[in-house]
PDB file of C-alpha atoms in Angstrom:
ATOM      1  CA  UNK Y  28     104.723  75.847 118.787  1.00 92.00           C
ATOM      2  CA  UNK Y  29     102.567  73.865 116.428  1.00 95.00           C
ATOM      3  CA  UNK Y  30     100.759  70.541 116.782  1.00 96.00           C
ATOM      4  CA  UNK Y  31      99.410  69.009 113.577  1.00 97.00           C
ATOM      5  CA  UNK Y  32      96.806  66.353 112.882  1.00 97.00           C
ATOM      6  CA  UNK Y  33      98.333  63.393 111.051  1.00 96.00           C
ATOM      7  CA  UNK Y  34      96.204  64.026 107.959  1.00 97.00           C
ATOM      8  CA  UNK Y  35      97.275  67.704 107.630  1.00 97.00           C
ATOM      9  CA  UNK Y  36      99.110  68.998 104.574  1.00 97.00           C
ATOM     10  CA  UNK Y  37     101.232  72.135 104.380  1.00 95.00           C
ATOM     11  CA  UNK Y  38     102.584  74.316 101.649  1.00 94.00           C
ATOM     12  CA  UNK Y  39     102.534  77.504  99.693  1.00 95.00           C
ATOM     13  CA  UNK Y  40     101.135  76.523  96.291  1.00 94.00           C
ATOM     14  CA  UNK Y  41     100.703  80.140  95.149  1.00 95.00           C
ATOM     15  CA  UNK Y  42     103.502  79.818  92.571  1.00 94.00           C
ATOM     16  CA  UNK Y  43     101.325  77.294  90.710  1.00 92.00           C
ATOM     17  CA  UNK Y  44      98.888  80.091  89.857  1.00 91.00           C
ATOM     18  CA  UNK Y  45     101.557  82.667  89.122  1.00 94.00           C
ATOM     19  CA  UNK Y  46     101.534  84.325  92.534  1.00 94.00           C
ATOM     20  CA  UNK Y  47     103.992  84.826  95.381  1.00 94.00           C
ATOM     21  CA  UNK Y  48     103.317  83.116  98.711  1.00 93.00           C
ATOM     22  CA  UNK Y  49     101.170  85.300 100.925  1.00 86.00           C
ATOM     23  CA  UNK Y  50     100.701  85.718 104.650  1.00 86.00           C
ATOM     24  CA  UNK Y  51     104.430  86.157 105.261  1.00 82.00           C
ATOM     25  CA  UNK Y  52     105.340  82.799 103.720  1.00 89.00           C
ATOM     26  CA  UNK Y  53     108.484  84.119 102.081  1.00 92.00           C
ATOM     27  CA  UNK Y  54     109.584  85.569 105.423  1.00 88.00           C
ATOM     28  CA  UNK Y  55     108.513  83.042 108.033  1.00 88.00           C
ATOM     29  CA  UNK Y  56     109.011  79.747 106.205  1.00 91.00           C
ATOM     30  CA  UNK Y  57     112.787  80.172 105.648  1.00 91.00           C
ATOM     31  CA  UNK Y  58     113.200  81.120 109.304  1.00 88.00           C
ATOM     32  CA  UNK Y  59     111.362  77.976 110.379  1.00 90.00           C
ATOM     33  CA  UNK Y  60     112.853  75.339 108.091  1.00 93.00           C
ATOM     34  CA  UNK Y  61     115.888  76.956 106.450  1.00 92.00           C
ATOM     35  CA  UNK Y  62     116.387  78.742 103.162  1.00 93.00           C
ATOM     36  CA  UNK Y  63     116.989  75.679 100.980  1.00 94.00           C
ATOM     37  CA  UNK Y  64     113.951  73.724 102.125  1.00 94.00           C
ATOM     38  CA  UNK Y  65     111.767  76.829 102.030  1.00 94.00           C
ATOM     39  CA  UNK Y  66     112.969  77.632  98.526  1.00 95.00           C
ATOM     40  CA  UNK Y  67     111.937  74.171  97.347  1.00 95.00           C
ATOM     41  CA  UNK Y  68     108.463  74.542  98.803  1.00 94.00           C
ATOM     42  CA  UNK Y  69     107.979  78.147  97.674  1.00 95.00           C
ATOM     43  CA  UNK Y  70     109.368  77.662  94.154  1.00 95.00           C
ATOM     44  CA  UNK Y  71     107.648  74.338  93.357  1.00 96.00           C
ATOM     45  CA  UNK Y  72     104.381  74.834  95.242  1.00 95.00           C
ATOM     46  CA  UNK Y  73     104.712  71.259  96.512  1.00 94.00           C
ATOM     47  CA  UNK Y  74     102.617  70.327  99.536  1.00 96.00           C
ATOM     48  CA  UNK Y  75     104.065  68.207 102.328  1.00 96.00           C
ATOM     49  CA  UNK Y  76     102.348  65.879 104.772  1.00 97.00           C
ATOM     50  CA  UNK Y  77     102.381  66.309 108.547  1.00 97.00           C
ATOM     51  CA  UNK Y  78     105.203  63.815 109.128  1.00 97.00           C
ATOM     52  CA  UNK Y  79     107.494  65.636 106.690  1.00 96.00           C
ATOM     53  CA  UNK Y  80     106.479  68.958 108.236  1.00 96.00           C
ATOM     54  CA  UNK Y  81     107.602  67.577 111.595  1.00 96.00           C
ATOM     55  CA  UNK Y  82     110.916  66.298 110.191  1.00 95.00           C
ATOM     56  CA  UNK Y  83     111.562  69.741 108.669  1.00 94.00           C
ATOM     57  CA  UNK Y  84     110.705  71.577 111.889  1.00 92.00           C
ATOM     58  CA  UNK Y  85     107.559  73.209 110.558  1.00 94.00           C
ATOM     59  CA  UNK Y  86     105.497  71.539 113.298  1.00 95.00           C
ATOM     60  CA  UNK Y  87     106.567  70.258 116.698  1.00 95.00           C
ATOM     61  CA  UNK Y  88     104.294  67.237 117.006  1.00 95.00           C
ATOM     62  CA  UNK Y  89     102.009  65.116 114.838  1.00 97.00           C
ATOM     63  CA  UNK Y  90      99.052  63.331 116.398  1.00 97.00           C
ATOM     64  CA  UNK Y  91      95.842  61.628 115.348  1.00 97.00           C
ATOM     65  CA  UNK Y  92      93.102  64.151 114.578  1.00 96.00           C
ATOM     66  CA  UNK Y  93      91.023  63.093 117.574  1.00 97.00           C
ATOM     67  CA  UNK Y  94      94.006  63.760 119.894  1.00 96.00           C
ATOM     68  CA  UNK Y  95      94.826  67.217 118.496  1.00 96.00           C
ATOM     69  CA  UNK Y  96      93.178  69.315 121.212  1.00 96.00           C
ATOM     70  CA  UNK Y  97      94.329  67.073 124.048  1.00 96.00           C
ATOM     71  CA  UNK Y  98      97.930  67.088 122.791  1.00 95.00           C
ATOM     72  CA  UNK Y  99      97.852  70.858 122.250  1.00 96.00           C
ATOM     73  CA  UNK Y 100      96.517  71.363 125.768  1.00 96.00           C
ATOM     74  CA  UNK Y 101      99.166  68.996 127.160  1.00 95.00           C
ATOM     75  CA  UNK Y 102     101.906  71.012 125.435  1.00 95.00           C
ATOM     76  CA  UNK Y 103     100.443  74.219 126.823  1.00 95.00           C
ATOM     77  CA  UNK Y 104     100.308  72.580 130.255  1.00 95.00           C
ATOM     78  CA  UNK Y 105     104.022  71.796 130.021  1.00 93.00           C
ATOM     79  CA  UNK Y 106     104.723  75.474 129.345  1.00 95.00           C
ATOM     80  CA  UNK Y 107     102.384  76.691 132.087  1.00 95.00           C
ATOM     81  CA  UNK Y 108     104.124  74.424 134.615  1.00 93.00           C
ATOM     82  CA  UNK Y 109     107.317  76.462 134.189  1.00 94.00           C
ATOM     83  CA  UNK Y 110     108.232  79.785 135.752  1.00 95.00           C
ATOM     84  CA  UNK Y 111     106.004  82.438 134.155  1.00 94.00           C
ATOM     85  CA  UNK Y 112     108.881  84.900 134.343  1.00 94.00           C
ATOM     86  CA  UNK Y 113     111.363  82.526 132.686  1.00 94.00           C
ATOM     87  CA  UNK Y 114     108.844  81.629 129.976  1.00 95.00           C
ATOM     88  CA  UNK Y 115     108.156  85.304 129.216  1.00 94.00           C
ATOM     89  CA  UNK Y 116     111.835  86.229 129.146  1.00 95.00           C
ATOM     90  CA  UNK Y 117     112.733  83.192 127.017  1.00 95.00           C
ATOM     91  CA  UNK Y 118     109.952  84.008 124.541  1.00 94.00           C
ATOM     92  CA  UNK Y 119     110.995  87.637 124.329  1.00 93.00           C
ATOM     93  CA  UNK Y 120     114.701  86.828 123.964  1.00 94.00           C
ATOM     94  CA  UNK Y 121     113.956  84.317 121.214  1.00 91.00           C
ATOM     95  CA  UNK Y 122     111.755  86.687 119.216  1.00 90.00           C
ATOM     96  CA  UNK Y 123     113.836  89.818 119.735  1.00 92.00           C
ATOM     97  CA  UNK Y 124     117.006  87.845 119.061  1.00 90.00           C
ATOM     98  CA  UNK Y 125     115.821  86.856 115.590  1.00 85.00           C
ATOM     99  CA  UNK Y 126     116.187  90.452 114.433  1.00 86.00           C
ATOM    100  CA  UNK Y 127     119.663  90.853 115.952  1.00 88.00           C
ATOM    101  CA  UNK Y 128     123.087  89.609 114.962  1.00 89.00           C
ATOM    102  CA  UNK Y 129     124.152  86.330 116.548  1.00 89.00           C
ATOM    103  CA  UNK Y 130     126.459  88.148 118.984  1.00 91.00           C
ATOM    104  CA  UNK Y 131     123.789  90.691 119.934  1.00 92.00           C
ATOM    105  CA  UNK Y 132     121.252  87.909 120.375  1.00 92.00           C
ATOM    106  CA  UNK Y 133     123.657  85.979 122.631  1.00 93.00           C
ATOM    107  CA  UNK Y 134     124.205  89.098 124.760  1.00 93.00           C
ATOM    108  CA  UNK Y 135     120.453  89.630 125.010  1.00 93.00           C
ATOM    109  CA  UNK Y 136     120.018  86.020 126.144  1.00 93.00           C
ATOM    110  CA  UNK Y 137     122.751  86.468 128.750  1.00 94.00           C
ATOM    111  CA  UNK Y 138     121.105  89.679 129.988  1.00 94.00           C
ATOM    112  CA  UNK Y 139     117.766  87.899 130.307  1.00 93.00           C
ATOM    113  CA  UNK Y 140     119.423  85.006 132.117  1.00 94.00           C
ATOM    114  CA  UNK Y 141     120.741  87.575 134.589  1.00 94.00           C
ATOM    115  CA  UNK Y 142     117.252  88.977 135.081  1.00 92.00           C
ATOM    116  CA  UNK Y 143     115.795  85.518 135.659  1.00 94.00           C
ATOM    117  CA  UNK Y 144     118.631  84.559 138.011  1.00 94.00           C
ATOM    118  CA  UNK Y 145     117.636  87.428 140.313  1.00 94.00           C
ATOM    119  CA  UNK Y 146     114.059  86.170 140.649  1.00 95.00           C
ATOM    120  CA  UNK Y 147     112.304  84.284 143.383  1.00 93.00           C
ATOM    121  CA  UNK Y 148     111.310  81.677 140.766  1.00 94.00           C
ATOM    122  CA  UNK Y 149     114.984  80.994 140.055  1.00 95.00           C
ATOM    123  CA  UNK Y 150     115.641  80.364 143.753  1.00 95.00           C
ATOM    124  CA  UNK Y 151     112.510  78.187 144.034  1.00 94.00           C
ATOM    125  CA  UNK Y 152     113.428  76.234 140.901  1.00 94.00           C
ATOM    126  CA  UNK Y 153     117.049  75.711 141.936  1.00 94.00           C
ATOM    127  CA  UNK Y 154     116.043  74.523 145.404  1.00 95.00           C
ATOM    128  CA  UNK Y 155     113.424  72.160 143.951  1.00 94.00           C
ATOM    129  CA  UNK Y 156     116.006  70.741 141.519  1.00 95.00           C
ATOM    130  CA  UNK Y 157     118.467  70.099 144.349  1.00 95.00           C
ATOM    131  CA  UNK Y 158     115.699  68.535 146.455  1.00 95.00           C
ATOM    132  CA  UNK Y 159     114.572  66.432 143.471  1.00 96.00           C
ATOM    133  CA  UNK Y 160     110.990  67.700 143.588  1.00 94.00           C
ATOM    134  CA  UNK Y 161     108.713  69.754 141.352  1.00 92.00           C
ATOM    135  CA  UNK Y 162     108.962  73.524 141.840  1.00 93.00           C
ATOM    136  CA  UNK Y 163     105.979  75.703 142.737  1.00 92.00           C
ATOM    137  CA  UNK Y 164     106.579  78.872 140.765  1.00 92.00           C
ATOM    138  CA  UNK Y 165     104.893  82.171 141.625  1.00 90.00           C
ATOM    139  CA  UNK Y 166     106.012  84.293 138.692  1.00 88.00           C
ATOM    140  CA  UNK Y 167     108.256  86.534 140.771  1.00 89.00           C
TER     141      UNK Y 167
END
């Protein structure tokens, strides 16, 4: 997850000096924003502003520079308020699933759902939802 300051600019301008995008740009960028949009950025070297980066899915949120840390911490707080087990399994399923076929990835997600559904956190979360209150997860 990425939070950007409103004045930030993004791109891979390496092509403008006769180079190929480094730091995994040719691998990660198409996975984040799609092949067509990534191709435009990688092949023209054009930089984009933070708002366009958000529209393309390169960043999740755009905030004023002075709010960057607070907003990043708030986003982290939202994650930390969830079941640690469900967060870990969701993260792992998402990342492992990217290297699998769509069917294999769906099966992995279903398997991880089954693991989470057996947890104490799942029971706590379900009960809290039915009672219309915030859950108190323990990571078990």
